[in-house]
Coordinates of C-alpha atoms in Angstrom, one line a residue:
M43 CA -55.3 14.0 -27.4
N44 CA -51.8 12.8 -25.6
D45 CA -51.7 9.4 -24.4
T46 CA -53.0 10.1 -21.1
G47 CA -56.5 10.8 -22.4
S48 CA -56.3 9.3 -25.6
V49 CA -58.7 7.1 -27.8
N50 CA -55.6 5.6 -29.8
G51 CA -53.3 4.8 -27.4
V52 CA -52.0 1.8 -25.5
P53 CA -55.3 0.7 -23.5
R54 CA -57.5 1.0 -26.7
L55 CA -55.1 -1.0 -28.6
L56 CA -55.2 -3.7 -25.5
V57 CA -59.4 -3.8 -25.9
R58 CA -58.8 -4.7 -29.2
A59 CA -56.3 -7.1 -28.6
E60 CA -58.5 -8.7 -25.7
G61 CA -61.8 -8.7 -28.3
A62 CA -59.5 -10.4 -30.4
A63 CA -58.4 -13.0 -27.9
L64 CA -61.6 -13.8 -26.5
L65 CA -63.2 -13.7 -30.5
A66 CA -60.6 -16.6 -30.9
I67 CA -61.4 -18.6 -27.7
A68 CA -64.6 -18.2 -28.3
A69 CA -64.0 -19.9 -32.1
L70 CA -61.8 -22.6 -30.8
L71 CA -64.1 -23.6 -27.8
Y72 CA -67.2 -23.3 -30.4
A73 CA -64.9 -26.0 -33.1
K74 CA -64.7 -28.2 -29.8
A75 CA -68.7 -28.2 -28.8
G76 CA -69.1 -29.7 -32.0
E77 CA -71.8 -27.4 -33.1
S78 CA -73.0 -26.8 -36.9
W79 CA -70.6 -23.7 -38.2
W80 CA -73.9 -22.4 -40.4
L81 CA -75.3 -21.8 -36.7
F82 CA -72.4 -19.8 -35.9
A83 CA -72.4 -18.0 -39.2
V84 CA -76.2 -17.4 -38.7
L85 CA -76.4 -15.8 -35.6
F86 CA -72.8 -14.3 -35.0
L87 CA -74.3 -10.6 -36.3
A88 CA -77.5 -11.5 -34.3
P89 CA -76.6 -8.9 -31.2
D90 CA -76.4 -5.9 -33.5
L91 CA -80.2 -6.5 -33.9
S92 CA -80.1 -4.6 -30.6
F93 CA -79.8 -1.5 -33.2
A94 CA -83.4 -1.5 -33.3
G95 CA -83.2 0.1 -29.6
Y96 CA -82.2 3.5 -31.6
L97 CA -86.0 3.9 -32.8
G98 CA -87.1 4.6 -29.7
G99 CA -84.0 7.4 -29.2
P100 CA -80.5 7.1 -27.9
R101 CA -81.0 6.4 -24.5
L102 CA -83.3 3.6 -25.0
G103 CA -81.0 2.4 -27.9
A104 CA -77.7 2.5 -25.9
I105 CA -79.1 0.5 -23.1
V106 CA -80.6 -2.3 -25.5
Y107 CA -77.2 -2.3 -27.6
N108 CA -75.3 -2.5 -24.2
G109 CA -77.5 -5.4 -22.7
A110 CA -77.0 -6.9 -26.2
H111 CA -73.3 -6.6 -26.5
T112 CA -71.7 -6.7 -22.5
L113 CA -70.4 -10.3 -21.4
I114 CA -72.9 -10.7 -18.4
V115 CA -76.1 -12.5 -20.2
P116 CA -73.7 -14.8 -22.6
A117 CA -71.6 -15.7 -19.6
A118 CA -74.5 -16.3 -17.8
L119 CA -75.7 -18.8 -20.4
G120 CA -72.6 -20.1 -20.8
M121 CA -72.5 -21.5 -17.2
A122 CA -76.5 -22.4 -17.4
G123 CA -75.2 -24.4 -20.7
L124 CA -72.5 -26.1 -18.4
L125 CA -74.5 -26.9 -15.6
L126 CA -77.4 -28.0 -17.8
A127 CA -74.8 -30.0 -19.8
N128 CA -76.7 -28.3 -22.9
T129 CA -73.6 -28.2 -25.6
L130 CA -76.3 -26.1 -28.1
V131 CA -76.6 -23.2 -25.1
I132 CA -72.9 -23.4 -24.5
A133 CA -72.7 -23.1 -28.4
L134 CA -75.2 -19.6 -28.3
A135 CA -72.9 -18.1 -25.3
L136 CA -69.9 -18.6 -27.3
I137 CA -71.2 -17.4 -30.4
W138 CA -72.2 -14.2 -28.5
A139 CA -69.3 -13.7 -27.0
A140 CA -67.5 -14.3 -30.5
H141 CA -69.5 -11.1 -31.3
I142 CA -68.5 -9.0 -28.8
G143 CA -64.9 -9.6 -29.0
F144 CA -65.5 -9.1 -32.8
D145 CA -66.7 -5.9 -32.2
R146 CA -64.0 -5.1 -29.8
M147 CA -61.2 -6.0 -31.9
L148 CA -63.0 -3.8 -34.4
G149 CA -62.9 -0.7 -31.9
Y150 CA -66.8 -0.8 -31.1
G151 CA -67.6 0.0 -27.6
L152 CA -70.3 0.4 -24.9
K153 CA -72.4 3.2 -25.8
Y154 CA -73.4 6.6 -24.1
A155 CA -77.0 8.0 -24.1
A156 CA -75.3 10.8 -26.5
G157 CA -75.3 8.5 -29.6
F158 CA -74.3 5.7 -31.1
A159 CA -71.1 7.4 -32.1
F160 CA -70.2 7.9 -28.2
T161 CA -68.7 4.5 -26.8
H162 CA -66.5 4.0 -23.8
L163 CA -63.7 3.4 -26.5
G164 CA -63.7 7.0 -28.2
R165 CA -66.1 8.1 -30.5
I166 CA -66.5 6.4 -33.8
G167 CA -67.4 7.5 -37.3
R168 CA -67.0 10.0 -39.7
N169 CA -67.2 12.7 -37.7
A170 CA -64.5 10.9 -34.9

């Protein structure tokens, strides 16, 4: 495709750069929160447990995966942590946001019901 519809053009690079920025900011804020880096390491890939939703088919898989890979819930969790002055809750939200940033940086997008390889950032995998 050309730049008007390309999955390799400037918009994709911008989304990847945003992902890298989100990862960096979330990790920096996590460091400031003072929670254990072991907790970060153990939970960093936890949102990927949502892959299990694909056991119920591509439609359910996309719904479950997308629910775990949008910033809506970690943002709300972070706000709750701030309102409750609970650094653990804030730390959990930051780990989750860092994971989402990492995924976007690598080019993994939200999924369509057509299957795991169909994302809002274009197709992924060997057949992309």
